[in-house]
mmCIF file of C-alpha atoms in Angstrom:
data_model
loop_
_atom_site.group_PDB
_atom_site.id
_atom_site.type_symbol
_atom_site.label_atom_id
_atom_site.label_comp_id
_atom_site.label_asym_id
_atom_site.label_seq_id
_atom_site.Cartn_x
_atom_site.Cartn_y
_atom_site.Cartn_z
ATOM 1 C CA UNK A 1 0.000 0.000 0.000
ATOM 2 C CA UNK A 2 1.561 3.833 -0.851
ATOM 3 C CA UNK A 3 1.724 5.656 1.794
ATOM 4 C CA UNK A 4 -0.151 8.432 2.691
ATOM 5 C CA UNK A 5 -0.199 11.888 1.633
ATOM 6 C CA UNK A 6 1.292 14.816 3.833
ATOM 7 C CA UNK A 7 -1.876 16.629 4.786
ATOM 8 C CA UNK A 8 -0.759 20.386 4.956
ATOM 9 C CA UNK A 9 -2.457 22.879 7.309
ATOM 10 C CA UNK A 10 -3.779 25.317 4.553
ATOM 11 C CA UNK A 11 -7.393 24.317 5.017
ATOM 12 C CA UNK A 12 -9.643 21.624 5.956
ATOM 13 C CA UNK A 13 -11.583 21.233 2.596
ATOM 14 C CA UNK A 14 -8.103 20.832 0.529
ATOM 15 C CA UNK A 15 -7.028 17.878 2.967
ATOM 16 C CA UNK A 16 -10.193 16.201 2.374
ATOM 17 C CA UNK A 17 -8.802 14.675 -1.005
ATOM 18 C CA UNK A 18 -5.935 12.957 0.663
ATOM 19 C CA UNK A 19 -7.790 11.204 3.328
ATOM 20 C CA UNK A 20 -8.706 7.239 3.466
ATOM 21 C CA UNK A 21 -12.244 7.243 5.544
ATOM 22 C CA UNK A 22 -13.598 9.899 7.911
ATOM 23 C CA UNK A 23 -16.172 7.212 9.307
ATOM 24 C CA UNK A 24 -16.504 5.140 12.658
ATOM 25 C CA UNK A 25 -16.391 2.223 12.458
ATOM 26 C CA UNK A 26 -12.964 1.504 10.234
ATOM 27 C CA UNK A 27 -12.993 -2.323 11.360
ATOM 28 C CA UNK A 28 -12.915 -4.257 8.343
ATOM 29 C CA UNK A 29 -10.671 -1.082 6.910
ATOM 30 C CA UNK A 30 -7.976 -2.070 9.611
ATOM 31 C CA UNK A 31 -8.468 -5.954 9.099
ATOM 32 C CA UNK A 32 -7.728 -5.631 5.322
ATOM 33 C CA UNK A 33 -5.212 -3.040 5.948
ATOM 34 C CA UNK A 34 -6.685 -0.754 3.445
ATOM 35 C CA UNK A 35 -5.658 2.019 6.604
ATOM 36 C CA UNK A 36 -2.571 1.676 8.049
ATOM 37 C CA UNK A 37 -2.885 4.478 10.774
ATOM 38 C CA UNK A 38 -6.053 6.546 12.564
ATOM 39 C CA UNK A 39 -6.834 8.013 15.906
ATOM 40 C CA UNK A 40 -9.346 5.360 17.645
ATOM 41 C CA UNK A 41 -10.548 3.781 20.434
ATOM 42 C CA UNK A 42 -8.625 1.371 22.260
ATOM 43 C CA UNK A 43 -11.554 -1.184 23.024
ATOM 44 C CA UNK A 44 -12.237 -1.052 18.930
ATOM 45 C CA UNK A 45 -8.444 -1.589 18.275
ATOM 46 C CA UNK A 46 -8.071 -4.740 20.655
ATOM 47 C CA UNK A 47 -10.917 -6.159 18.655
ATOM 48 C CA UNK A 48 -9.289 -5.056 15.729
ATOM 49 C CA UNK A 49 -6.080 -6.585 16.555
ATOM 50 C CA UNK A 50 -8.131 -9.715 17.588
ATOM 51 C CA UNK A 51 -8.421 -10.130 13.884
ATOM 52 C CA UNK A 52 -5.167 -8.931 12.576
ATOM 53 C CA UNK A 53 -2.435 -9.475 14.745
ATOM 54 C CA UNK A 54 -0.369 -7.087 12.573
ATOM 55 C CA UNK A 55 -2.322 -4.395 13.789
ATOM 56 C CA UNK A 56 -0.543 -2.223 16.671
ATOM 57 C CA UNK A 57 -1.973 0.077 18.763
ATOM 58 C CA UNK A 58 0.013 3.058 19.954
ATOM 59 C CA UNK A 59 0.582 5.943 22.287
ATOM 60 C CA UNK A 60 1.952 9.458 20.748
ATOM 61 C CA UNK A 61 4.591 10.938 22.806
ATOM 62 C CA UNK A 62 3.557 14.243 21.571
ATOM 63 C CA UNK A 63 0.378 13.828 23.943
ATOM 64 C CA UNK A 64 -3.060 11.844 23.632
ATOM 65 C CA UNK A 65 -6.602 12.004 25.635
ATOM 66 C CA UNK A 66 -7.604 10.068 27.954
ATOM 67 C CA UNK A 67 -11.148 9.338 28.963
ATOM 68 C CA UNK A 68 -13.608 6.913 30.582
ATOM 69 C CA UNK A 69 -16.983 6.234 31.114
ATOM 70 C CA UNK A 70 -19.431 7.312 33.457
ATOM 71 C CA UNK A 71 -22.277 6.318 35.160
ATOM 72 C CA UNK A 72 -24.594 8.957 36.574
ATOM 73 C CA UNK A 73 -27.751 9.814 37.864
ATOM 74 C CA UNK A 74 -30.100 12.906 36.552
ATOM 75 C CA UNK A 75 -31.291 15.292 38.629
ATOM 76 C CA UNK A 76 -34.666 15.001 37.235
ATOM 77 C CA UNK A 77 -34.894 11.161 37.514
ATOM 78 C CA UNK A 78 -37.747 9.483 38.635
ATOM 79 C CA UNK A 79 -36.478 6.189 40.268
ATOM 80 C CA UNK A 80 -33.014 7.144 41.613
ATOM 81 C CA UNK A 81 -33.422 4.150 43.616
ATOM 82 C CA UNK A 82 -33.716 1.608 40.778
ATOM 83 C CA UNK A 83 -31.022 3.470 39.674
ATOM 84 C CA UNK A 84 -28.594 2.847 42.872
ATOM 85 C CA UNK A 85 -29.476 -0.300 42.511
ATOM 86 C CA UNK A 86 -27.920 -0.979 39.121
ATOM 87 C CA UNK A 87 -25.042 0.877 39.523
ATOM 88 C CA UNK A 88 -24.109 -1.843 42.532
ATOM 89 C CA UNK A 89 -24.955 -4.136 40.171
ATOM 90 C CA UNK A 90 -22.520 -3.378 37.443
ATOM 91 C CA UNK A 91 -19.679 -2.254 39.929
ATOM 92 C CA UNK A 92 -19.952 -5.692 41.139
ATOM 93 C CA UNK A 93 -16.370 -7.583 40.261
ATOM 94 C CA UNK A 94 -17.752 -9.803 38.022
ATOM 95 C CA UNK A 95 -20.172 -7.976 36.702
ATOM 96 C CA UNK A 96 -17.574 -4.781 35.889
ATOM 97 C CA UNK A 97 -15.514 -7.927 34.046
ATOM 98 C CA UNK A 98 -18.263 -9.021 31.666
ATOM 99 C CA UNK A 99 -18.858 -5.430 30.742
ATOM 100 C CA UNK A 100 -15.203 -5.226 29.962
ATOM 101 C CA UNK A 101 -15.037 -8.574 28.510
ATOM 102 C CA UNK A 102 -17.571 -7.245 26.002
ATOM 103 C CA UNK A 103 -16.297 -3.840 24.983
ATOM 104 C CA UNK A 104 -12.321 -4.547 25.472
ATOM 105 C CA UNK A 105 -12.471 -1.377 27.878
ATOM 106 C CA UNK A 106 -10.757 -0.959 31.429
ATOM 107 C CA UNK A 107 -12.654 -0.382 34.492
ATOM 108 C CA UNK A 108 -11.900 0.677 38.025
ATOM 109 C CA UNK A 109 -13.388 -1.920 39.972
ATOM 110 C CA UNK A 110 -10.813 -3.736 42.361
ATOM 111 C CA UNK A 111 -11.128 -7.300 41.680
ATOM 112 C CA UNK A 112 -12.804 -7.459 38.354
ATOM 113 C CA UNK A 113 -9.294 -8.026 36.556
ATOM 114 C CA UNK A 114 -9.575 -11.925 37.706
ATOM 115 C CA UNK A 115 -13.066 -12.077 35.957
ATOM 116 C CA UNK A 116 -11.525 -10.699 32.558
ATOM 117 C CA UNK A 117 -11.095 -12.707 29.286
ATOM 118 C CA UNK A 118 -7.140 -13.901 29.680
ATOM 119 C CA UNK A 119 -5.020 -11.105 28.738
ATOM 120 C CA UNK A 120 -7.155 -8.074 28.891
ATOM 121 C CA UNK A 121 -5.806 -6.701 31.651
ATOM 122 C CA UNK A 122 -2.382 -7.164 30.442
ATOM 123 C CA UNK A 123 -3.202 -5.452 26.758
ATOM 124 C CA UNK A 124 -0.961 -2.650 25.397
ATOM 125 C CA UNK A 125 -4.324 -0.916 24.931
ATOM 126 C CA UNK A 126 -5.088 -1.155 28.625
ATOM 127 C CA UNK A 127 -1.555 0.123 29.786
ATOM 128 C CA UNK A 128 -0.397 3.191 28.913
ATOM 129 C CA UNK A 129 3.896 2.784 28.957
ATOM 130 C CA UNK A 130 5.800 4.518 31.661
ATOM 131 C CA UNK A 131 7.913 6.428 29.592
ATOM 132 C CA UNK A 132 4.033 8.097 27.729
ATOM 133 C CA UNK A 133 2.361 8.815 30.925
ATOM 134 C CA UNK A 134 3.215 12.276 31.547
ATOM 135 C CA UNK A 135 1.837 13.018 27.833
ATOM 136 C CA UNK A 136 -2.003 11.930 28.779
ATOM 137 C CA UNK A 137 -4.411 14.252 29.429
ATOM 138 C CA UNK A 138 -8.132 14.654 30.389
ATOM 139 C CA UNK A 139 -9.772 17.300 27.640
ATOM 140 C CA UNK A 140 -11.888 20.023 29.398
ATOM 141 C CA UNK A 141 -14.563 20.885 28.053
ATOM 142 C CA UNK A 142 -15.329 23.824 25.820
ATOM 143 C CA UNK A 143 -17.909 26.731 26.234
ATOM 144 C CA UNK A 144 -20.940 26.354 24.273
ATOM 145 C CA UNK A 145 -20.160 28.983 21.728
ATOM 146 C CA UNK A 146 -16.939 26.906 20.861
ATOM 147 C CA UNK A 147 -18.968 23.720 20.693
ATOM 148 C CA UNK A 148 -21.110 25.244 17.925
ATOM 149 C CA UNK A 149 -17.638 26.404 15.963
ATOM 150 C CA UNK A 150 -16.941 22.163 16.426
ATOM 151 C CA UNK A 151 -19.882 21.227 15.563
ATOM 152 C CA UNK A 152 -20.167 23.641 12.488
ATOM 153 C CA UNK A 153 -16.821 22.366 10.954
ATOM 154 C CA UNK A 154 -17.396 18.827 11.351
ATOM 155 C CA UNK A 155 -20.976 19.416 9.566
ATOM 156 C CA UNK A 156 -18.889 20.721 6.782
ATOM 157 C CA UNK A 157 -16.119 18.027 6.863
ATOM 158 C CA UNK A 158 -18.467 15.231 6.532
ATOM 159 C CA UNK A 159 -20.305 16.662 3.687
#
């Protein structure tokens, strides 16, 4: 496969000719190797790499996000204690394991790693090196006015 064209930072509709996919999910794209590099999740590249072993899955040193899910109750809810009630279900050990079994995402639950599919916990996709730690970040969010300057450019880039 050639590889891929320098995108330069005159514009996003002129680098728009020069990219592979803007689409989620690239799965079978990955598989087949018809992409060779992307920013994605690491739960969707350790089932990617399920299927092609070739596939790696990488941290920049320049920096990268971090993130997790969230569980969390709305002020305006109407059975907050159905809602307690599940949460203690899923933060259960082995119930925190089968949701991780299933989407090839970490959790926080103490315990749950001995429930997990045999070498989860251990996947470069769950553990972020030593030497990149420093480079992760949590993104904070932006004020609504910049959301709508987001949200207006990514309209246009998936035209």
């Amino acid at each position: 496969m050639p590889p891929a064209a320098r995108i330069e930072p005159t514009g996003l509709g002129r680098g728009r000719g020069h990219w592979a996919s803007i689409d989620y999910p690239s799965f079978e794209k990955f598989i087949k190797e018809d992409l060779n590099a992307s920013v994605f999740w690491s739960g969707a590249a350790m089932r990617i790499r399920a299927e092609n072993p070739g596939f790696a899955y990488g941290y920049p040193k320049e920096g990268f996000s971090l993130w997790q899910d969230n569980v969390a109750i709305l002020a305006d809810a109407k059975n907050v204690d159905n809602a307690k009630l599940f949460f203690n279900f899923i933060m259960e050990p082995e119930n925190a394991a089968l949701i991780s079994n299933y989407t090839r995402y970490g959790n926080a639950i103490l315990g749950s790693e001995k429930f997990m599919d045999k070498g989860l916990p251990d996947a470069p996709e769950m553990n972020i090196p030593a030497e990149f730690k420093t480079a992760a970040h949590f993104l904070v969010t932006c004020p609504a006015d910049v959301q709508q300057i987001y949200t207006r450019i990514w309209t246009d880039l998936t035209k």
